[in-house]
Coordinates of C-alpha atoms and ligand atoms in Angstrom, one line a residue:
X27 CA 23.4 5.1 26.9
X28 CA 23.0 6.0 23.6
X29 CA 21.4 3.0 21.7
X30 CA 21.3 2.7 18.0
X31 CA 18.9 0.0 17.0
X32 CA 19.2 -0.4 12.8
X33 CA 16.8 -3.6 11.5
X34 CA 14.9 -4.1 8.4
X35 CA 11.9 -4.3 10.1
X36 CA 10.1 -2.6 12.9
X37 CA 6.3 -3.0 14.7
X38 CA 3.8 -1.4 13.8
X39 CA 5.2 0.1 10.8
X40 CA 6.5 -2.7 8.9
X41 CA 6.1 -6.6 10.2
X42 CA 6.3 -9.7 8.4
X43 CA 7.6 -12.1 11.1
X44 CA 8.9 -11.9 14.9
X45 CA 12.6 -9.9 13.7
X46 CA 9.1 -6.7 14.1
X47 CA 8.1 -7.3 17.5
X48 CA 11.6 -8.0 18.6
X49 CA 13.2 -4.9 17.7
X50 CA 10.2 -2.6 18.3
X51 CA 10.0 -4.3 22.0
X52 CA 13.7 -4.0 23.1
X53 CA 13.8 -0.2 21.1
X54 CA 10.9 0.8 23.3
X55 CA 11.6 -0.6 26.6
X56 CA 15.4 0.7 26.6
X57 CA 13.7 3.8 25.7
X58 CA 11.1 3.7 29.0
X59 CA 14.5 3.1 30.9
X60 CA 16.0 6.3 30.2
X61 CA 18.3 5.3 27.3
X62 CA 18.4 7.5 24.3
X63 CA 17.5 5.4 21.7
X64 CA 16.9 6.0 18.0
X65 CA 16.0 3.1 15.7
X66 CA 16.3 3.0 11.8
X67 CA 14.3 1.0 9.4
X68 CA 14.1 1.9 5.1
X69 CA 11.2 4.1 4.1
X70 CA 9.1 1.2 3.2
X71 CA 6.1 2.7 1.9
X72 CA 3.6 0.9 4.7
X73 CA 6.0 2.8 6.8
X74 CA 5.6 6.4 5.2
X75 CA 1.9 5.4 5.3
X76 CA 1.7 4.4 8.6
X77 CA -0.1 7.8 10.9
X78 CA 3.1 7.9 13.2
X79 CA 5.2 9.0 9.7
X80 CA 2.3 11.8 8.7
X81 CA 4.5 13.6 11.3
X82 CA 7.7 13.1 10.0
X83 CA 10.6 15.5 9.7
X84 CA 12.7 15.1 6.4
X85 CA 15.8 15.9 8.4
X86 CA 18.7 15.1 6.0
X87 CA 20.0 14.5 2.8
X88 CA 21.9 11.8 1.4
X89 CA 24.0 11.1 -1.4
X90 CA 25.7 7.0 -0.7
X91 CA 28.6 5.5 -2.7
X92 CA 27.6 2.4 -4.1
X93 CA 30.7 1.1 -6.3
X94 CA 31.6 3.6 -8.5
X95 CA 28.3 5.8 -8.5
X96 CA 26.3 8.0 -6.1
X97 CA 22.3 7.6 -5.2
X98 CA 20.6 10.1 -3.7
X99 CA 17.9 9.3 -0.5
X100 CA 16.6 10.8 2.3
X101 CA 15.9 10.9 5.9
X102 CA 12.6 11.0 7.9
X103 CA 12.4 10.9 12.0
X104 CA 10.0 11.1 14.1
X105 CA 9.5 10.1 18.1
X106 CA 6.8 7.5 18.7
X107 CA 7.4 7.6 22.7
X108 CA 9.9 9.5 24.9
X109 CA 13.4 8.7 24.1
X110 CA 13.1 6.9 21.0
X111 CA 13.4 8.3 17.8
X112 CA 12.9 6.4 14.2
X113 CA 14.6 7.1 11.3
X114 CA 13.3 6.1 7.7
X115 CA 16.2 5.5 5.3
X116 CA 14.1 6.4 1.9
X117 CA 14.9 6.1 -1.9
X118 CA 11.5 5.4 -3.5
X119 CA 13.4 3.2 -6.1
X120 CA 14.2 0.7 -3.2
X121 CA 11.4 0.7 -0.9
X122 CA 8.4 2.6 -2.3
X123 CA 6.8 -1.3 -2.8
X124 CA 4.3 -3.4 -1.1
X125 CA 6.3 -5.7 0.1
X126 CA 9.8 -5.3 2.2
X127 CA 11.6 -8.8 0.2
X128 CA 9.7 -9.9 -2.5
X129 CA 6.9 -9.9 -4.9
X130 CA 5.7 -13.4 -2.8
X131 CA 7.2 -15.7 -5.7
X132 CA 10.5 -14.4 -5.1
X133 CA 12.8 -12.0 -3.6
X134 CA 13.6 -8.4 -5.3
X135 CA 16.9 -9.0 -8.0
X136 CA 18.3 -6.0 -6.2
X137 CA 17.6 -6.6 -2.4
X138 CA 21.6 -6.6 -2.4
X139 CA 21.4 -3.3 -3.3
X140 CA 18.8 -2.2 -1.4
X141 CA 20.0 -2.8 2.4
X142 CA 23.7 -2.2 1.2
X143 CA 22.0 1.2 0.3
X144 CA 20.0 1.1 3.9
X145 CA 22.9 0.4 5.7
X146 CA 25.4 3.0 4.1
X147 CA 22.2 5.5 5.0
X148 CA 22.2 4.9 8.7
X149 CA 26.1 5.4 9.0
X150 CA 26.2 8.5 6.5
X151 CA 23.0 9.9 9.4
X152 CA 25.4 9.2 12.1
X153 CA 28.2 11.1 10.6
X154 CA 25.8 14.2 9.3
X155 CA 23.7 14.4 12.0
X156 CA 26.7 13.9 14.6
X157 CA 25.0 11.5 16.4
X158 CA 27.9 9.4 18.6
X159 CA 26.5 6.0 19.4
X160 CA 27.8 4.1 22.4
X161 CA 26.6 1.3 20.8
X162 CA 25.6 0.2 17.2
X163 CA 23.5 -2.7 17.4
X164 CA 21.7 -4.6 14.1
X165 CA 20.0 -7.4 13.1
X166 CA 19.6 -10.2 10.5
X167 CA 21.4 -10.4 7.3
X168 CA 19.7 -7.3 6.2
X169 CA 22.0 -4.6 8.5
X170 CA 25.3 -7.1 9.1
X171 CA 27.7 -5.0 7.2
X172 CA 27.0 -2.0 9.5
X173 CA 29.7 -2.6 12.1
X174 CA 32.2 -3.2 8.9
X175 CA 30.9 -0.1 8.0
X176 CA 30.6 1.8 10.7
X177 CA 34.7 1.3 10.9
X178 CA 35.6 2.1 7.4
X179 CA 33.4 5.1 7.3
X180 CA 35.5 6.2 10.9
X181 CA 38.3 5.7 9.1
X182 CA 37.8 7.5 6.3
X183 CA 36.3 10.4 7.7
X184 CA 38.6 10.4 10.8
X185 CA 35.5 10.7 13.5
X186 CA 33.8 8.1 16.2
X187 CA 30.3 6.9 15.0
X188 CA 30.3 4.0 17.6
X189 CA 32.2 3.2 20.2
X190 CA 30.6 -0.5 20.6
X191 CA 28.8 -2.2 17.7
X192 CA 26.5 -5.5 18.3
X193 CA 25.4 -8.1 15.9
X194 CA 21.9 -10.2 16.5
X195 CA 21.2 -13.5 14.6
X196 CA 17.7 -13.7 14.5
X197 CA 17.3 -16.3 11.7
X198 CA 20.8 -18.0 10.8
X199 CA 18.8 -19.4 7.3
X200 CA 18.8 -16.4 5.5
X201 CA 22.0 -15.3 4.8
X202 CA 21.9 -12.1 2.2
X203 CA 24.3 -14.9 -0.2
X204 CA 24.9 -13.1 -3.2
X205 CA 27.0 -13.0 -6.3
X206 CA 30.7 -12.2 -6.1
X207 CA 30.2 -8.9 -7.9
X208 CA 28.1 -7.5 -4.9
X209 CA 31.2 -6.7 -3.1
X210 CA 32.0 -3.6 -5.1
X211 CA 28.9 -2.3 -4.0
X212 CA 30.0 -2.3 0.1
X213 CA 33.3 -0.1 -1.1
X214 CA 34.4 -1.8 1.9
X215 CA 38.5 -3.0 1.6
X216 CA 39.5 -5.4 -1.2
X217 CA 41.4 -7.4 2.0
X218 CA 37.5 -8.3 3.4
X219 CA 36.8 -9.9 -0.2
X220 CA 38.2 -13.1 0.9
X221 CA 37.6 -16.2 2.8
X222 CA 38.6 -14.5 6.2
X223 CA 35.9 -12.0 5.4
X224 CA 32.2 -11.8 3.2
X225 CA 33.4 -14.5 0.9
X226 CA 31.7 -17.6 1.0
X227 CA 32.5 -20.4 -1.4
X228 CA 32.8 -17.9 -4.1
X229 CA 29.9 -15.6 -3.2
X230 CA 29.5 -12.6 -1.0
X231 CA 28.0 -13.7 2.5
X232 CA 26.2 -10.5 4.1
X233 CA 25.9 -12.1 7.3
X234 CA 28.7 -13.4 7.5
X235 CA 30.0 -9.7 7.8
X236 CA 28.3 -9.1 11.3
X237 CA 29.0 -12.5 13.1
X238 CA 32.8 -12.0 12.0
X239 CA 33.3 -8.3 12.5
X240 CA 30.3 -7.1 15.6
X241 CA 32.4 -6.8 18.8
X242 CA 29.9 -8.5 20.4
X243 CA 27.2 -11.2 18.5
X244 CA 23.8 -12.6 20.0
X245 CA 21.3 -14.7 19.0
X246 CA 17.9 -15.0 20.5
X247 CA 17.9 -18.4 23.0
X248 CA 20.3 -19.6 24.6
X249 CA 19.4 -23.2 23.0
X250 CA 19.6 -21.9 19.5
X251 CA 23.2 -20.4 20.2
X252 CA 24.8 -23.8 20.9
X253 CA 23.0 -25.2 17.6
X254 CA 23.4 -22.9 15.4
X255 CA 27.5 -23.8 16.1
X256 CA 26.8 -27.3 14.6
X257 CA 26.4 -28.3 11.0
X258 CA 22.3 -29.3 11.4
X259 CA 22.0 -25.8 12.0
X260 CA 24.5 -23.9 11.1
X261 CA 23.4 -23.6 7.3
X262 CA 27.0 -23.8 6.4
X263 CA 28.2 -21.2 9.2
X264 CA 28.8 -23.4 12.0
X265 CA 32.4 -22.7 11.6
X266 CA 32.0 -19.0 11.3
X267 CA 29.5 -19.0 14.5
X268 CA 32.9 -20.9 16.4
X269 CA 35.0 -18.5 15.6
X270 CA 33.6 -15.8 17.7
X271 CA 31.9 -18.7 20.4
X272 CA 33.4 -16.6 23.1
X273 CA 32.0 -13.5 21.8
X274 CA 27.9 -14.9 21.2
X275 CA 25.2 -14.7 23.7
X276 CA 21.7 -16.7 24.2
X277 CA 19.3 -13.7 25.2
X278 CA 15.8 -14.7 25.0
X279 CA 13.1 -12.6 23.6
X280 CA 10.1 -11.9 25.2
X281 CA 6.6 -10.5 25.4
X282 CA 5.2 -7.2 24.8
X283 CA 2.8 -6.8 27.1
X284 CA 1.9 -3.6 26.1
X285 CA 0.5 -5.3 22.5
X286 CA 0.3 -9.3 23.4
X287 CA -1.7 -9.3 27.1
X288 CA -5.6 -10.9 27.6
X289 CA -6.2 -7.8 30.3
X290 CA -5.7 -5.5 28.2
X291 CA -6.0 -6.6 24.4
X292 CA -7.9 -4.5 22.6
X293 CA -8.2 -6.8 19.9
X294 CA -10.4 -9.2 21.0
X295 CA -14.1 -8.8 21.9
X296 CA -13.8 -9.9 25.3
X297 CA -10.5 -9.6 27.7
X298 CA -9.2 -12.0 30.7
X299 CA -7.1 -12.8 33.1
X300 CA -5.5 -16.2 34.9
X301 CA -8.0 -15.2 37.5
X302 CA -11.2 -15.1 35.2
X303 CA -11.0 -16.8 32.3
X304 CA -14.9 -16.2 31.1
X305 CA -13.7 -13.6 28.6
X306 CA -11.7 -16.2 26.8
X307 CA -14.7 -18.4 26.1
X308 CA -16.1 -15.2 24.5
X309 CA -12.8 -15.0 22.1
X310 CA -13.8 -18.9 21.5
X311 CA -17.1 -18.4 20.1
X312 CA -16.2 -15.2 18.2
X313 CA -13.7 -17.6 16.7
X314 CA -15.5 -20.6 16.1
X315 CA -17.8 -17.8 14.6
X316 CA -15.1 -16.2 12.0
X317 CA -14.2 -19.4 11.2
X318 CA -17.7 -20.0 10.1
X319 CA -17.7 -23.3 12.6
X320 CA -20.8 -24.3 14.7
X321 CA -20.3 -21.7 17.5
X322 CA -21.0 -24.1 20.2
X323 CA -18.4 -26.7 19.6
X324 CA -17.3 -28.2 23.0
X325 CA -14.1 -30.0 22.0
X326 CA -10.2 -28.8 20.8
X327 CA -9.2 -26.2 18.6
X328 CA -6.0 -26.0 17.5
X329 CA -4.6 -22.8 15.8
X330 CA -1.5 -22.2 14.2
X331 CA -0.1 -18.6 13.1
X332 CA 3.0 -18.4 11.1
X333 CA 4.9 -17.2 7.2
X334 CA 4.7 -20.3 5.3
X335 CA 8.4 -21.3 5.1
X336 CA 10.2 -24.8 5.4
X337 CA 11.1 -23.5 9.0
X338 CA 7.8 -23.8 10.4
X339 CA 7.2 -27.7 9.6
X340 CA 3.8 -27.5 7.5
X341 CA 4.7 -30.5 6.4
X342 CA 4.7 -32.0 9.6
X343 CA 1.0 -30.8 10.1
X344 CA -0.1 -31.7 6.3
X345 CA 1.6 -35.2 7.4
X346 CA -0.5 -35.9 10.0
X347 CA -3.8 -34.2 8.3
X348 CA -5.8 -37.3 8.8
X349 CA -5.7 -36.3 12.6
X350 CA -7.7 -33.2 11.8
X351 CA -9.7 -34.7 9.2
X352 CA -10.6 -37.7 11.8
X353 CA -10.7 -36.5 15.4
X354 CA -13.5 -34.2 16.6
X355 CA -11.3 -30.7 16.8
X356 CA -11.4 -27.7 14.7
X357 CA -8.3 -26.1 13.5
X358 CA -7.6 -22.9 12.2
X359 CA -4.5 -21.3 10.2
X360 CA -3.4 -18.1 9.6
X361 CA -0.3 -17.3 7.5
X362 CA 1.2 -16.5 4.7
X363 CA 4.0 -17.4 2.4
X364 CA 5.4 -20.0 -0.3
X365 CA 2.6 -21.0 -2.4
X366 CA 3.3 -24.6 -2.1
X367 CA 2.4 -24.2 1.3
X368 CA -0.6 -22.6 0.6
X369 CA -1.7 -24.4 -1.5
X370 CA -1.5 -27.8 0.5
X371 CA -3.1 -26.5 3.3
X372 CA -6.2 -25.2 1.0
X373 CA -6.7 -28.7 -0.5
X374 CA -6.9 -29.9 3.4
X375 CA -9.2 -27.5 4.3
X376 CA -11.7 -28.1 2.0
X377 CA -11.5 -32.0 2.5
X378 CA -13.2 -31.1 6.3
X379 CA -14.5 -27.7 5.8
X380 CA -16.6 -27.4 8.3
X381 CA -13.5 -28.4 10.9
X382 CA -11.0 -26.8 9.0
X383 CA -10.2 -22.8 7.6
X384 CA -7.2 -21.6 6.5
X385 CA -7.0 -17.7 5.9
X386 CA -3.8 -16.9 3.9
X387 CA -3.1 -13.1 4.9
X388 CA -1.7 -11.6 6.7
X389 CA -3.8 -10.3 9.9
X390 CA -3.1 -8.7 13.1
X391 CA -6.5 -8.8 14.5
X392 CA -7.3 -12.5 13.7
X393 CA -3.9 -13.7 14.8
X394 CA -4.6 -12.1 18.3
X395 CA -8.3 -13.6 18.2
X396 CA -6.2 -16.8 17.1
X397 CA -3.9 -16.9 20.3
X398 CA -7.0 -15.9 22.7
X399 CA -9.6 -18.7 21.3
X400 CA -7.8 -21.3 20.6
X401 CA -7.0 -24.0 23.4
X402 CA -3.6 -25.5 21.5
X403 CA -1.6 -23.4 19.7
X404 CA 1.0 -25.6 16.8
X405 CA 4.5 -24.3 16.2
X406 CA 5.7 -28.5 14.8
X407 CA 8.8 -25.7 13.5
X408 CA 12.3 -28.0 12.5
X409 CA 14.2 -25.2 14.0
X410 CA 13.1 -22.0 15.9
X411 CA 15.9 -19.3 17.0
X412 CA 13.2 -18.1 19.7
X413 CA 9.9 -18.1 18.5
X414 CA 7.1 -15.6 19.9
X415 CA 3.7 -17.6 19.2
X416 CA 4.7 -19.9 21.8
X417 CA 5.2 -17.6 24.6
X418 CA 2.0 -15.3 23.0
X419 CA 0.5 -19.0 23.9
X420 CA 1.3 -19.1 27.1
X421 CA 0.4 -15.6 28.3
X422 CA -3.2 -16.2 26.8
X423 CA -3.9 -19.3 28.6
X424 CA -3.5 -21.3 25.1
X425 CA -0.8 -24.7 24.9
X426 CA 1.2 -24.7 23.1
X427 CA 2.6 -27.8 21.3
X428 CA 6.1 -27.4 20.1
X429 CA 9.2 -29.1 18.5
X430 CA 12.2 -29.9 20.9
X431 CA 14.4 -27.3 19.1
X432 CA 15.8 -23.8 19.8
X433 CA 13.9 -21.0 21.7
X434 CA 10.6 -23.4 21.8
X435 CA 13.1 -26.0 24.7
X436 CA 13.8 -22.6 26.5
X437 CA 10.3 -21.4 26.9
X438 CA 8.2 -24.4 26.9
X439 CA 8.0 -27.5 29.8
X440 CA 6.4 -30.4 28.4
X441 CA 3.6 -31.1 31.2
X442 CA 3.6 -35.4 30.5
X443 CA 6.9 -35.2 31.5
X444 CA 6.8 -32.5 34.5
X445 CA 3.1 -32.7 35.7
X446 CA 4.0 -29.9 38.5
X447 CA 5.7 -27.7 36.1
X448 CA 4.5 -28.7 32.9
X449 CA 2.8 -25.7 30.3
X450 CA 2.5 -26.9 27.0
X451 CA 3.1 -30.2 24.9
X452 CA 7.1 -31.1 23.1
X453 CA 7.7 -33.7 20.5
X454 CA 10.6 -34.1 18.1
X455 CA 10.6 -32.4 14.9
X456 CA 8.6 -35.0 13.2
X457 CA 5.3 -36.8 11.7
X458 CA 5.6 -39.6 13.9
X459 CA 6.9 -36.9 17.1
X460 CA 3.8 -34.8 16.2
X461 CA 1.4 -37.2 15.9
X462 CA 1.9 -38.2 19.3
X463 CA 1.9 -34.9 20.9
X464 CA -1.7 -34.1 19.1
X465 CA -2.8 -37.6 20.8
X466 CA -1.3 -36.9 24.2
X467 CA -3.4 -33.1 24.0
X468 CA -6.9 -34.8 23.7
X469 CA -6.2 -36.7 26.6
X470 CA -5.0 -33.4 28.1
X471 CA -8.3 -32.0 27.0
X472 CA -10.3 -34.7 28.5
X473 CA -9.0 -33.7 31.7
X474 CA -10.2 -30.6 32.7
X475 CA -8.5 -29.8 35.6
X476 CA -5.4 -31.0 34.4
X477 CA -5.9 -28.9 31.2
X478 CA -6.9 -25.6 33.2
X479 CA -4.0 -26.0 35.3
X480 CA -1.9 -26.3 32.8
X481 CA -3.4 -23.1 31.2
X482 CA -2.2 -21.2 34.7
X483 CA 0.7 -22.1 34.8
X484 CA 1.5 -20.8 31.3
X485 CA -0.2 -17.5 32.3
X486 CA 1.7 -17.4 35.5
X487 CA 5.3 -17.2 33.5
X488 CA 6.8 -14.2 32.8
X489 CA 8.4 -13.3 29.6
X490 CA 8.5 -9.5 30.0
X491 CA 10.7 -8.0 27.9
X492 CA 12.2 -6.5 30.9
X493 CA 14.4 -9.0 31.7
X494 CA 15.2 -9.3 27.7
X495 CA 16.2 -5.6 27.6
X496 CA 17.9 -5.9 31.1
X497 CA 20.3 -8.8 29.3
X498 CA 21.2 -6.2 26.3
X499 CA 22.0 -3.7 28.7
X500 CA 24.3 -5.0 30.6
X501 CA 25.8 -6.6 27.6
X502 CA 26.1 -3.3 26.0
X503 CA 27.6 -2.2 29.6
X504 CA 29.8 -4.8 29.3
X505 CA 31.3 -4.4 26.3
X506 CA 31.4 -0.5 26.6
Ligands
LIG1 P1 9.2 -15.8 12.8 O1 9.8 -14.5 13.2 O2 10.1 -16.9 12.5 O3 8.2 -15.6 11.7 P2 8.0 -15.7 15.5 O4 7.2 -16.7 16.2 O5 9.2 -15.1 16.2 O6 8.4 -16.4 14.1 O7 7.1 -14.5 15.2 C1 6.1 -14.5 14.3 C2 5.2 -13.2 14.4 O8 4.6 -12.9 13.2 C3 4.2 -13.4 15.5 O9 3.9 -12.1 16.1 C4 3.0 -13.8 14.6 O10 1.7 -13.6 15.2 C5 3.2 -13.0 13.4 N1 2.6 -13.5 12.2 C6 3.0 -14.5 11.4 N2 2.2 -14.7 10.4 C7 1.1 -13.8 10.5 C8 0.0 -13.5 9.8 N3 -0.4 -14.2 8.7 N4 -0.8 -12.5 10.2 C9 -0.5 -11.8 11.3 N5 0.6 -12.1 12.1 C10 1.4 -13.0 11.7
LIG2 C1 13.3 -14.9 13.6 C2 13.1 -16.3 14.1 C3 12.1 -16.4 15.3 C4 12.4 -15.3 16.3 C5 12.3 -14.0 15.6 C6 12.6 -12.8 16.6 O1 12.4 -14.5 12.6 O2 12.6 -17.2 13.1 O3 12.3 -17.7 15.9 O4 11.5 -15.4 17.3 O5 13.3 -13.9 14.6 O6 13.8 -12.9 17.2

């Protein structure tokens, strides 16, 4: 098939979350199984920088309606592996920045503007460079109006972009909600400027464009596509998701073993295997080491590795800091995000420094270093569409301890309650649910041979992205 993958972010060229390692995963491995794929993401400038886009062929021209004027952009490709090509969507005025959303206090005034722009650039390349899709498939807020415009511009140029377009929610929270006036900027038809299409209680709901109007919508668990059809996690769409409940699909992410594997992980100083797990008590001691701990610390260490955002229950983990500040265990957090966050986390650290480090970045390396030294990994999140960390966990011999909610239910056992099965630790999403799960791991801990075996059995799952990109397939099949 011919795959068109469009997403506002992409690993390793631009990645501030899992939405990266999703798209770059299921681009590459429907490209290792013959399909032609080509992926766009904007012309971020960490993208242009990146050595892959030294290479790059500025292949066309653009000049995109937007309301009532024109703004000029270009278009950059190059092919990482065989069968995939990526296409940068640049305007400097819209992407040349550090960032991808925001200046880290808040969003850009004109993101509106800037994925409309994005979006409007992928369709006008499928039109100039002739490039027929059988399917059209984008993600997140970001690229929702693309199979709304994918159809207008068909229509109004009289040609097939796309025989099959396919929406993926990745994160139901953010919404692209915008002032009413943003409307003019799609050109789409005044008849989708109403309740039955992008408004939303008197604003202009991007992604409300992609559940409604995709001929086929997915999400990324199976779990979080039932909740995201009630109002706790709906955010206000609930009734939106309904309306197309025969049309959405649970399809789990996965793992990309190519990046996220002990065996092979070239980011860590040592590397192991379910079979020999020496080398991770060498990432252990390197960690302990970065943190700036005593290196030979024999008891738990927890890490956690996430953006600082109201999803990922930091307040569940500042709630129960005493536990950290009180129990003999180490704990280290990466991450990045609202300040307040930040900030609350700091003033814990330095109450226990010597137990405690928090490094607010973002990090590759140390978030690899994180999942291979650690022996708990915390995701306390209040809702998780899939989540990665907690299947990363797993496949490094880590546990994780997770919320009941979302993709955490579909990839994690809780080992109290299934002994034989069990990989990681559950608790509901709060202080009083965590608390308990962070008592039942050092009794885990205690118990060696209980903990080691739970360790296997995490490392025996598989969460290939095979059997992710097998599900998309055949959905795309399907709907073809
Ligand atoms: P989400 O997409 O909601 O952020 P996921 O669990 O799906 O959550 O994916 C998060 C990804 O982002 C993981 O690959 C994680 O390692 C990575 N990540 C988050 N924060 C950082 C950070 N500060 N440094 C490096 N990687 C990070
Ligand atoms: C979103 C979700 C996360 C998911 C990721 C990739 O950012 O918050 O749970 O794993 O997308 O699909």
């Amino acid at each position: 098939m011919k795959i068109v993958q469009a997403a506002s972010e992409l690993f390793p060229y631009l990645k501030t979350g899992g939405l990266a390692d999703a798209v770059a995963s299921l681009a590459g491995t429907l490209a290792d199984q013959g399909h032609e794929v080509a992926v766009f993401l904007p012309g971020y400038r960490a993208a242009l920088e990146h050595p892959h886009a030294a290479a790059a062929e500025r292949r066309l021209r653009l000049k995109i309606e937007m309301g009532d004027e024109f703004l000029t952009g270009d278009v950059r490709v190059f092919s990482p592996r065989k069968n995939l090509q990526v296409y940068l969507v640049c305007r400097e005025e819209f992407f040349d920045r550090r960032q991808p959303y925001g200046n880290g206090e808040r969003d850009y005034e004109d993101n509106a503007d800037r994925f409309i722009f994005f979006c409007k650039g992928v369709v006008e390349t499928l039109r100039l460079a002739g490039l027929q899709a059988d399917v059209v498939h984008s993600h997140d807020w970001q690229t929702a109006l693309l199979p709304l415009l994918v159809r207008d511009a068909e229509r109004k140029h009289g040609v097939t972009l796309a025989v099959k377009t396919v929406f993926t929610i990745h994160n139901i929270a953010y919404q692209g909600l915008y002032p009413r006036g943003v409307f003019a900027r799609t050109n789409l038809p005044e008849e989708l400027n109403n309740v039955d299409g992008l408004e939303y209680y008197e604003q202009t709901n991007l992604l409300k464009g992609g559940i409604l109007f995709a001929d086929r919508v997915t999400t990324v668990s199976p779990r979080y596509a039932q909740e995201i059809q009630t109002p706790e996690f709906g955010n206000g769409l609930e009734g939106v998701v309904q309306a197309r409940e025969h049309d959405i699909v649970g399809l789990l992410n996965g793992v990309d073993l190519a990046v996220w594997n002990p065996a092979t992980d070239a980011l860590l100083p040592a590397r192991y295997s379910a079979a020999n797990l020496a080398g991770k008590r060498i990432c252990r001691t390197e960690l302990l080491k970065r943190c700036g701990f005593a290196v030979d610390f024999p008891g738990p260490i927890y890490g956690m590795v996430c953006r600082f955002a109201e999803q990922k229950g930091l307040d569940l983990l500042l709630a129960n800091q005493t536990f950290f500040h009180r129990q003999d265990c180490r704990l280290v957090l990466l991450g990045s995000g609202e300040a307040r966050y930040e900030e609350a986390i700091r003033a814990m650290a330095e109450r226990s420094p010597a137990k405690i480090m928090l490094s607010a970045k973002l990090d590759e390396g140390m978030s690899h270093l994180i999942e291979a030294g650690s022996d708990f990994f915390l995701m306390p999140s209040h809702f998780e569409p899939c989540g990665l960390n907690q299947m990363y966990s797993q496949v490094y011999g880590t546990v994780p301890i997770v919320s009941q909610v979302g993709g955490l239910m579909d990839t994690v056992t809780d080992v109290d309650a299934h002994p034989e099965t069990g990989t990681g630790l559950m608790c509901p999403p709060t202080a009083a649910g965590l608390r308990a799960a962070l008592h039942r791991s050092l009794t885990l801990f205690a118990d060696a041979p209980r903990m080691a075996a739970t360790q296997r059995r995490g490392m025996a799952r598989d969460f290939s992205w095979k059997n992710a990109a097998d599900g998309y397939a055949r959905l795309y099949q399907e709907s073809l």
